[in-house]
Coordinates of C-alpha atoms and ligand atoms in Angstrom, one line a residue:
Chain A
X1 CA 0.0 -0.2 -0.1
X2 CA 2.4 2.3 0.7
X3 CA 5.2 3.5 -2.2
X4 CA 7.9 4.3 0.6
X5 CA 9.2 2.4 3.5
X6 CA 11.9 2.7 6.5
X7 CA 14.5 -0.2 5.5
X8 CA 16.3 0.4 8.8
X9 CA 16.3 2.2 11.6
X10 CA 19.1 2.6 14.5
X11 CA 19.4 4.7 17.7
X12 CA 22.0 5.3 20.9
X13 CA 21.0 5.5 24.7
X14 CA 19.4 8.9 25.3
X15 CA 21.2 10.3 29.0
X16 CA 24.0 13.1 29.6
X17 CA 26.5 12.4 27.7
X18 CA 29.6 15.5 27.7
X19 CA 32.0 13.2 27.7
X20 CA 30.6 11.6 24.2
X21 CA 31.3 13.2 20.8
X22 CA 28.7 14.0 18.4
X23 CA 30.6 10.9 16.3
X24 CA 29.8 8.5 18.6
X25 CA 26.7 8.9 19.4
X26 CA 25.5 9.4 15.2
X27 CA 27.9 6.2 14.1
X28 CA 25.9 4.6 17.7
X29 CA 22.8 5.5 15.4
X30 CA 24.3 5.3 11.6
X31 CA 25.5 1.8 12.1
X32 CA 22.7 0.1 13.4
X33 CA 20.6 1.9 11.1
X34 CA 22.5 0.1 7.9
X35 CA 23.3 -2.9 9.4
X36 CA 18.7 -2.9 10.3
X37 CA 18.5 -1.8 6.5
X38 CA 21.2 -4.7 4.6
X39 CA 23.6 -3.8 2.4
X40 CA 23.2 -1.1 -0.4
X41 CA 23.8 2.7 -1.3
X42 CA 23.5 6.1 1.0
X43 CA 22.1 8.6 -1.9
X44 CA 21.5 11.8 -0.3
X45 CA 21.5 12.1 3.5
X46 CA 18.9 14.7 5.7
X47 CA 20.7 16.0 8.4
X48 CA 18.1 17.3 12.2
X49 CA 19.9 19.5 14.8
X50 CA 18.7 22.1 16.6
X51 CA 21.9 23.4 18.4
X52 CA 25.0 21.7 16.5
X53 CA 27.4 24.0 15.3
X54 CA 27.8 24.7 11.1
X55 CA 28.8 21.5 9.6
X56 CA 28.2 19.4 11.7
X57 CA 26.6 16.8 9.2
X58 CA 29.1 16.2 7.2
X59 CA 31.7 16.2 10.2
X60 CA 29.4 13.0 11.9
X61 CA 29.0 12.0 8.2
X62 CA 33.0 11.9 7.2
X63 CA 33.5 9.8 10.0
X64 CA 31.6 7.1 9.1
X65 CA 33.0 7.1 4.9
X66 CA 29.0 8.8 3.9
X67 CA 31.2 11.5 1.4
X68 CA 30.6 12.8 -1.5
X69 CA 26.5 12.6 -1.9
X70 CA 24.6 15.6 -1.1
X71 CA 23.6 16.7 3.3
X72 CA 20.4 18.4 3.7
X73 CA 21.3 19.6 7.3
X74 CA 17.4 20.9 9.0
X75 CA 16.4 22.8 11.6
X76 CA 12.8 22.4 13.1
X77 CA 13.1 23.3 16.8
X78 CA 12.4 19.6 19.1
X79 CA 11.1 18.5 14.5
X80 CA 14.1 19.0 13.1
X81 CA 14.8 14.7 13.4
X82 CA 11.2 14.0 11.9
X83 CA 11.2 16.9 9.4
X84 CA 15.0 15.7 7.6
X85 CA 12.4 12.1 8.1
X86 CA 9.5 13.9 5.9
X87 CA 11.9 14.9 3.8
X88 CA 13.4 12.3 3.3
X89 CA 10.7 10.2 2.9
X90 CA 9.4 13.1 0.0
X91 CA 12.8 12.8 -2.0
X92 CA 12.7 8.2 -2.1
X93 CA 8.6 9.6 -3.3
X94 CA 9.6 12.3 -6.0
X95 CA 12.9 9.4 -7.2
X96 CA 14.9 12.3 -7.2
X97 CA 17.5 9.6 -4.4
X98 CA 16.8 6.3 -4.8
X99 CA 17.5 5.5 -0.4
X100 CA 18.4 8.1 1.9
X101 CA 19.5 8.4 5.3
X102 CA 17.4 10.7 8.2
X103 CA 20.3 11.1 11.3
X104 CA 18.8 13.0 14.0
X105 CA 21.5 14.4 16.1
X106 CA 21.6 16.4 19.5
X107 CA 23.7 17.2 22.3
X108 CA 21.8 19.3 25.2
X109 CA 24.5 18.1 28.7
X110 CA 27.6 20.4 26.5
X111 CA 25.3 23.8 25.8
X112 CA 22.0 24.0 27.9
X113 CA 22.5 23.5 32.2
X114 CA 18.7 24.1 32.7
X115 CA 16.1 25.4 30.9
X116 CA 15.8 26.2 27.3
X117 CA 15.0 29.6 26.9
X118 CA 13.6 30.8 23.3
X119 CA 16.6 33.1 21.5
X120 CA 17.3 36.6 22.7
X121 CA 16.0 37.5 19.7
X122 CA 12.9 36.7 20.4
X123 CA 10.2 38.3 21.6
X124 CA 9.8 35.7 24.3
X125 CA 12.6 35.0 25.0
X126 CA 14.1 38.7 25.7
X127 CA 10.9 38.6 27.9
X128 CA 12.8 35.8 30.3
X129 CA 9.6 32.3 29.5
X130 CA 11.9 29.6 29.5
X131 CA 10.1 27.0 27.3
X132 CA 8.9 24.8 30.4
X133 CA 7.0 28.0 31.1
X134 CA 5.4 28.4 28.2
X135 CA 3.6 24.6 28.4
X136 CA 3.2 26.0 32.0
X137 CA 1.0 28.6 30.5
X138 CA -1.7 25.4 28.8
X139 CA -1.4 23.6 31.9
X140 CA -2.5 26.5 34.2
X141 CA -5.8 27.6 31.3
X142 CA -6.8 23.2 31.1
X143 CA -6.8 23.4 35.1
X144 CA -9.6 26.9 34.6
X145 CA -11.4 25.1 32.5
X146 CA -11.6 22.5 34.3
X147 CA -10.2 20.2 31.0
X148 CA -7.2 18.5 33.4
X149 CA -6.4 18.3 37.2
X150 CA -2.7 18.6 38.7
X151 CA -3.8 14.4 38.8
X152 CA -4.3 14.0 36.1
X153 CA -1.2 16.0 34.7
X154 CA 0.8 13.9 36.9
X155 CA -0.1 10.5 36.0
X156 CA 1.3 11.2 32.1
X157 CA 4.6 11.2 34.4
X158 CA 3.9 7.8 36.3
X159 CA 2.8 6.1 32.9
X160 CA 5.4 6.9 30.1
X161 CA 8.0 6.6 33.8
X162 CA 6.8 3.4 34.0
X163 CA 6.2 2.6 30.0
X164 CA 10.3 2.6 30.3
X165 CA 11.4 0.2 32.8
X166 CA 11.0 -1.1 29.6
X167 CA 13.5 0.7 27.1
X168 CA 17.2 -0.8 27.6
X169 CA 17.6 2.9 25.7
X170 CA 15.9 5.4 27.8
X171 CA 17.7 8.1 30.2
X172 CA 15.2 7.4 32.6
X173 CA 12.9 4.6 34.1
X174 CA 11.0 4.2 37.2
X175 CA 8.1 4.1 39.4
X176 CA 6.3 6.5 40.6
X177 CA 3.2 7.5 42.2
X178 CA 1.1 10.6 41.3
X179 CA 1.9 12.3 44.5
X180 CA 5.9 12.3 44.1
X181 CA 5.4 13.6 40.8
X182 CA 3.6 16.4 42.7
X183 CA 5.7 16.7 45.4
X184 CA 8.7 17.6 43.1
X185 CA 10.5 20.3 42.9
X186 CA 8.5 23.4 41.3
X187 CA 10.2 24.2 38.2
X188 CA 6.8 26.7 36.5
X189 CA 3.5 26.7 38.2
X190 CA 1.7 23.6 38.0
X191 CA 4.7 22.2 35.7
X192 CA 6.6 20.1 38.1
X193 CA 10.1 19.0 37.4
X194 CA 9.3 15.0 36.8
X195 CA 6.2 16.4 34.6
X196 CA 9.5 18.2 32.7
X197 CA 12.1 16.5 29.5
X198 CA 15.1 15.8 30.7
X199 CA 18.4 17.7 29.7
X200 CA 19.5 14.7 27.2
X201 CA 22.7 13.9 24.6
X202 CA 21.3 11.0 21.7
X203 CA 21.6 10.6 18.0
X204 CA 18.0 8.3 15.4
X205 CA 18.6 7.1 12.0
X206 CA 16.4 5.7 9.9
X207 CA 16.9 4.2 6.1
X208 CA 14.1 4.8 4.4
X209 CA 14.2 4.5 -0.4
X210 CA 11.0 3.1 -1.9
X211 CA 8.7 -0.4 -1.0
X212 CA 10.5 -3.7 -1.9
X213 CA 8.0 -5.2 0.2
X214 CA 10.6 -7.1 2.6
X215 CA 9.1 -8.5 5.5
X216 CA 11.1 -5.9 7.6
X217 CA 9.8 -2.9 5.4
X218 CA 7.4 -0.8 8.0
X219 CA 5.6 1.3 4.8
X220 CA 5.1 5.0 5.3
X221 CA 1.8 5.6 4.4
X222 CA 1.2 8.7 5.1
X223 CA 3.1 12.2 5.4
X224 CA 2.9 15.7 6.9
X225 CA 5.0 19.3 7.3
X226 CA 3.9 22.0 8.8
X227 CA 4.5 25.6 10.4
X228 CA 2.1 27.1 12.5
X229 CA 0.2 29.7 12.3
X230 CA 0.5 32.3 14.6
X231 CA -1.7 31.9 18.0
X232 CA -3.6 34.1 19.9
X233 CA -6.4 35.0 20.9
X234 CA -8.5 33.9 17.2
X235 CA -7.6 30.7 18.2
X236 CA -10.0 28.4 21.3
X237 CA -7.4 26.7 22.2
X238 CA -4.1 26.9 24.2
X239 CA -0.7 26.7 22.4
X240 CA 0.4 24.2 20.4
X241 CA -3.4 22.3 19.8
X242 CA -4.2 24.1 16.0
X243 CA -1.1 23.0 14.6
X244 CA -1.0 19.4 15.6
X245 CA -4.9 18.7 14.8
X246 CA -4.3 20.5 11.1
X247 CA -0.4 18.4 10.6
X248 CA -2.3 15.0 11.6
X249 CA -5.3 16.0 9.2
X250 CA -2.9 16.2 6.7
X251 CA -1.2 12.9 7.6
X252 CA -4.3 10.6 8.7
X253 CA -5.7 11.4 4.3
X254 CA -2.6 11.3 3.0
X255 CA -2.5 7.7 4.3
X256 CA -6.4 7.0 4.0
X257 CA -6.8 6.5 7.4
X258 CA -10.7 8.5 9.2
X259 CA -9.2 9.2 12.8
X260 CA -6.3 9.0 14.8
X261 CA -8.7 6.0 16.7
X262 CA -7.7 4.0 13.4
X263 CA -4.0 4.2 14.8
X264 CA -3.4 0.7 17.1
X265 CA 0.3 2.3 18.7
X266 CA 2.0 6.1 19.1
X267 CA 5.0 8.2 19.9
X268 CA 3.6 11.6 21.0
X269 CA 5.4 14.8 21.8
X270 CA 5.3 14.7 25.2
X271 CA 8.7 17.7 26.3
X272 CA 6.0 18.1 29.2
X273 CA 2.8 16.2 30.8
X274 CA -0.2 18.6 29.8
X275 CA 1.4 18.7 25.5
X276 CA 0.6 14.4 26.0
X277 CA -2.4 15.8 27.3
X278 CA -3.5 18.3 24.7
X279 CA -1.6 16.8 21.4
X280 CA -3.7 13.6 22.7
X281 CA -7.3 15.0 22.1
X282 CA -5.5 17.3 19.1
X283 CA -5.2 14.3 17.1
X284 CA -8.4 12.9 17.7
X285 CA -7.1 10.2 19.9
X286 CA -9.6 10.7 22.4
X287 CA -12.0 13.6 23.4
X288 CA -11.2 17.1 23.5
X289 CA -11.3 17.5 27.3
X290 CA -11.2 13.9 27.9
X291 CA -6.4 13.6 27.8
X292 CA -6.3 13.7 31.1
X293 CA -8.5 11.4 32.2
X294 CA -7.3 8.7 29.6
X295 CA -3.8 9.4 30.6
X296 CA -5.5 7.9 35.0
X297 CA -7.4 5.7 33.9
X298 CA -5.1 3.7 31.0
X299 CA -5.8 4.6 27.7
X300 CA -3.8 5.1 27.3
X301 CA -1.1 2.9 28.1
X302 CA 0.8 -0.5 27.5
X303 CA -2.4 -3.0 28.0
X304 CA -5.4 0.3 27.7
X305 CA -7.1 0.9 24.0
X306 CA -4.8 4.0 23.0
X307 CA -1.6 3.3 24.0
X308 CA 0.8 6.4 23.6
X309 CA 4.4 6.9 23.7
X310 CA 5.2 3.0 24.8
X311 CA 9.1 3.9 24.8
X312 CA 8.1 6.1 27.9
X313 CA 8.5 9.9 25.4
X314 CA 10.3 12.4 25.9
X315 CA 9.8 12.6 29.6
X316 CA 11.6 9.4 30.0
X317 CA 13.6 8.3 27.1
X318 CA 14.8 11.7 26.7
X319 CA 14.6 14.7 24.4
X320 CA 17.8 15.8 22.8
X321 CA 15.9 18.0 20.8
X322 CA 17.8 17.1 17.1
X323 CA 17.4 13.6 17.8
X324 CA 13.7 12.8 19.0
X325 CA 12.3 12.7 16.4
X326 CA 14.1 9.8 14.7
X327 CA 14.2 8.2 18.4
X328 CA 10.2 7.9 18.0
X329 CA 10.3 6.7 14.2
X330 CA 12.6 3.7 15.4
X331 CA 9.8 2.7 18.3
X332 CA 6.5 3.1 16.7
X333 CA 9.2 0.5 13.8
X334 CA 9.9 -2.2 16.3
X335 CA 6.2 -2.0 17.3
X336 CA 4.7 -2.6 14.2
X337 CA 7.7 -5.5 13.4
X338 CA 7.2 -6.9 17.1
X339 CA 10.8 -6.0 18.4
X340 CA 9.5 -4.1 21.3
X341 CA 9.8 -7.1 23.5
X342 CA 8.9 -5.6 27.2
X343 CA 6.8 -2.5 26.1
X344 CA 4.9 -4.4 22.4
X345 CA 2.3 -3.5 21.9
X346 CA 0.4 -6.8 21.1
X347 CA -0.7 -6.9 17.3
X348 CA 0.5 -3.7 16.3
X349 CA -0.1 -3.5 12.3
X350 CA -0.4 1.2 12.3
X351 CA 1.2 3.4 14.6
X352 CA 1.5 7.4 14.5
X353 CA 4.4 10.2 14.4
X354 CA 4.0 13.0 16.2
X355 CA 6.2 16.2 16.3
X356 CA 5.6 18.9 17.0
X357 CA 8.7 22.0 18.5
X358 CA 8.2 25.7 19.0
X359 CA 10.2 28.6 20.8
X360 CA 9.0 31.1 18.0
X361 CA 7.2 34.3 20.0
X362 CA 3.3 34.1 18.6
X363 CA 3.7 31.3 16.3
X364 CA 2.1 28.1 17.4
X365 CA 4.8 26.3 16.5
X366 CA 8.0 26.9 14.4
X367 CA 6.9 22.7 14.0
X368 CA 5.0 19.9 13.5
X369 CA 5.8 16.2 11.6
X370 CA 3.7 13.4 12.2
X371 CA 3.8 10.7 10.4
X372 CA 1.8 7.3 10.1
X373 CA 3.7 3.9 9.3
X374 CA 1.9 0.7 8.8
X375 CA 3.1 -3.0 9.8
X376 CA 5.3 -4.9 7.1
Chain B
X1 CA 30.1 25.1 34.0
X2 CA 29.0 22.9 30.7
X3 CA 32.0 20.9 29.8
X4 CA 33.1 21.9 25.9
X5 CA 34.1 19.3 23.9
X6 CA 35.9 21.7 21.4
X7 CA 37.6 24.4 22.0
X8 CA 35.2 27.2 21.2
X9 CA 33.0 28.3 24.1
X10 CA 30.3 26.5 25.2
X11 CA 27.2 28.9 25.3
X12 CA 29.3 30.2 21.4
X13 CA 25.9 30.5 19.5
X14 CA 24.3 32.0 22.0
X15 CA 25.5 35.5 21.2
X16 CA 23.4 38.5 20.2
X17 CA 23.0 39.3 15.8
X18 CA 21.2 41.7 16.9
X19 CA 20.5 45.4 18.8
X20 CA 17.6 45.9 18.6
X21 CA 14.9 45.0 21.7
X22 CA 12.5 42.4 20.0
X23 CA 10.0 43.0 22.8
X24 CA 6.7 44.1 23.1
X25 CA 7.6 48.7 23.1
X26 CA 5.6 50.2 26.2
X27 CA 4.5 53.9 24.7
X28 CA 2.9 56.0 27.1
X29 CA -0.3 57.9 25.6
X30 CA -0.9 61.9 26.0
X31 CA -3.3 60.9 28.6
X32 CA -0.8 59.2 31.0
X33 CA -1.5 55.7 30.3
X34 CA 0.5 53.5 28.8
X35 CA 0.0 51.4 24.9
X36 CA 1.3 48.6 23.1
X37 CA 2.4 50.2 20.2
X38 CA 1.7 47.8 16.7
X39 CA 0.7 48.0 13.7
X40 CA -2.8 46.5 13.3
X41 CA -4.0 44.7 9.4
X42 CA -5.9 47.1 7.1
X43 CA -7.7 43.6 6.2
X44 CA -8.5 41.1 9.0
X45 CA -8.1 44.0 11.7
X46 CA -5.9 41.4 13.3
X47 CA -4.3 43.1 16.3
X48 CA -0.3 42.5 16.4
X49 CA 1.9 44.1 19.0
X50 CA 4.9 44.5 17.3
X51 CA 5.8 47.0 14.3
X52 CA 6.1 43.7 11.7
X53 CA 5.2 44.9 7.4
X54 CA 3.3 43.1 7.3
X55 CA 0.1 40.9 9.0
X56 CA 1.2 37.9 10.9
X57 CA -2.8 36.4 9.6
X58 CA -3.0 37.5 6.5
X59 CA -0.2 39.3 4.3
X60 CA -2.3 42.2 4.3
X61 CA -1.0 45.9 4.3
X62 CA -0.8 47.4 8.4
X63 CA -1.2 50.4 10.2
X64 CA 0.7 51.6 13.5
X65 CA -1.2 51.4 16.1
X66 CA -1.5 51.6 19.7
X67 CA -3.7 49.0 22.1
X68 CA -4.4 48.3 26.0
X69 CA -3.8 49.9 28.6
X70 CA -6.3 46.9 30.0
X71 CA -6.7 43.4 29.6
X72 CA -7.7 39.6 30.1
X73 CA -5.0 37.3 31.9
X74 CA -5.7 34.2 29.0
X75 CA -3.2 32.8 31.6
X76 CA -0.1 32.8 34.1
X77 CA 2.4 30.9 35.5
X78 CA 5.6 31.4 38.1
X79 CA 9.0 30.0 36.9
X80 CA 10.6 29.2 39.6
X81 CA 14.1 28.1 37.8
X82 CA 17.2 29.8 37.1
X83 CA 17.0 32.3 33.4
X84 CA 19.7 33.6 32.4
X85 CA 19.5 37.2 33.2
X86 CA 16.6 36.8 35.5
X87 CA 16.1 36.1 39.2
X88 CA 13.6 33.4 40.1
X89 CA 10.6 33.1 41.3
X90 CA 8.7 35.3 38.6
X91 CA 5.0 35.8 37.5
X92 CA 4.2 35.8 34.0
X93 CA 1.4 36.3 32.1
X94 CA -0.4 36.5 28.8
X95 CA -2.5 38.7 28.8
X96 CA -5.1 39.5 25.6
X97 CA -5.0 43.9 25.5
X98 CA -8.9 44.6 25.2
X99 CA -9.4 44.8 21.5
X100 CA -5.7 44.1 20.5
X101 CA -3.4 41.4 20.9
X102 CA -2.3 38.7 23.0
X103 CA 0.8 39.8 25.1
X104 CA 3.5 37.9 27.8
X105 CA 4.2 40.6 30.5
X106 CA 5.5 39.9 33.6
X107 CA 3.4 40.3 36.3
X108 CA 3.5 43.0 39.5
X109 CA 2.7 41.0 43.0
X110 CA 4.1 42.1 46.5
X111 CA 6.0 40.8 47.2
X112 CA 8.7 38.2 46.3
X113 CA 7.0 37.4 43.2
X114 CA 6.0 33.9 43.9
X115 CA 2.5 34.5 43.1
X116 CA 0.2 34.7 39.1
X117 CA -2.5 36.2 39.1
X118 CA -5.7 34.1 38.1
X119 CA -6.9 32.8 33.8
X120 CA -9.7 36.2 34.4
X121 CA -7.8 38.2 36.3
X122 CA -7.9 42.7 35.1
X123 CA -4.3 43.8 34.5
X124 CA -3.7 47.2 32.9
X125 CA -0.4 47.6 32.1
X126 CA 2.9 49.3 33.4
X127 CA 4.9 51.7 31.7
X128 CA 9.3 52.0 32.2
X129 CA 11.0 48.8 32.9
X130 CA 11.9 46.4 30.0
X131 CA 10.1 43.8 30.2
X132 CA 6.1 44.8 28.9
X133 CA 4.8 44.5 32.7
X134 CA 1.4 44.5 34.3
X135 CA -0.2 45.0 37.7
X136 CA -3.5 43.8 38.6
X137 CA -6.5 46.2 38.6
X138 CA -7.9 47.5 42.2
Ligands
ZN401 ZN1 -4.5 40.6 8.6

């Protein structure tokens, strides 16, 4: 059904690795992806990264013998890795290149001592809005509107940290209680430390090519990418809702699906607990105002009707910005092949990846990518 | 200090690339009331808090416009972590200015700044600070 397929994926371990250089992180992911895909050429490379220095893509690729090919570096905030993947898919679909490597790399631990803030050239950045505070604004509004409770926010963290117990590549994991999550240090009201993604280093890679019907190929059934509309009082929604809803509608239509509820497993952008709640609603996985309850009642847990972030998500697996999208993609590929071990969603046939990046004032997100994938 | 892998300083990408302050500009009207000096779209009437050359909503032509001084809190938070050049805790709010744009502002509160105004609170712009600032009315 799909013309394009993911032939192989790989990732590094995720965590703080200030003593490991990007070449090593990238090689861990690329070598695994190349071995997974099997022999064949790499005709072009798309690389997603946010804070890495100029020339980083060629610098890491030369170290693994990938030279003399088109290399394109893209930056789309947290959606940089999925943007690289989306463009790699499009390059294959249009026949521009035969077999393309998508690579996401990020080393946060050497660049940030704490929370990310938008650029100083950005009004919000210059006004002191750290990224957690942007999501906190959405959480405050949801609480005020009665669309979520503090316990429901915390339930997302409890769930994703528990999922990561089965993910050996995850930065963190653990069995927390709602009370423990709520009692952790306040970062930006009402979001506590355990409701915020950690500072992470890592890499993810995927080899994309034409679908050949291989037994381990995961089809790319639909994919969409867009930047956010101006966000303000015209929108009835919190920041980051409309861009996800609109991008998901495009991707689901491209995949020939009626609704996100047709999907068996999803990896979404849970940089903060409220992010997963808003996203599950924006995707249409649950009804508006039901995202918190879905986390609290196990609907979005492994074994629930709509499992979300079996990998542990950004909250627990980690969030190396440019690498995140490809880490999400790798998880869905493993899920659709039945290779996800203790966190396997039984019988998963259709999977969805959603990544959303923000930080530009007055926009409902810098970029969102939604990809719909199908089992071999 | 964060550890750097190579010889560059770890925060090399934080170098300012402009001297223009990107924050909304607060001007004081002849009647003494502070306003945000922005633009309004002539095509779709979108209010914009910045002196941008075209409407971000529709791309239409804009004319200079001033907004405020009062508005209502859309949402708010208290930042409790270190942010460069700031001393936590401090309260921030997204404020929907009356007939104007949604702007991010610091909230002037009594005491140590660790209280955020409730959603729906009426607030008023204050002039004289580098950051956009609002205070609770009444
Ligand atoms: Zn307009």
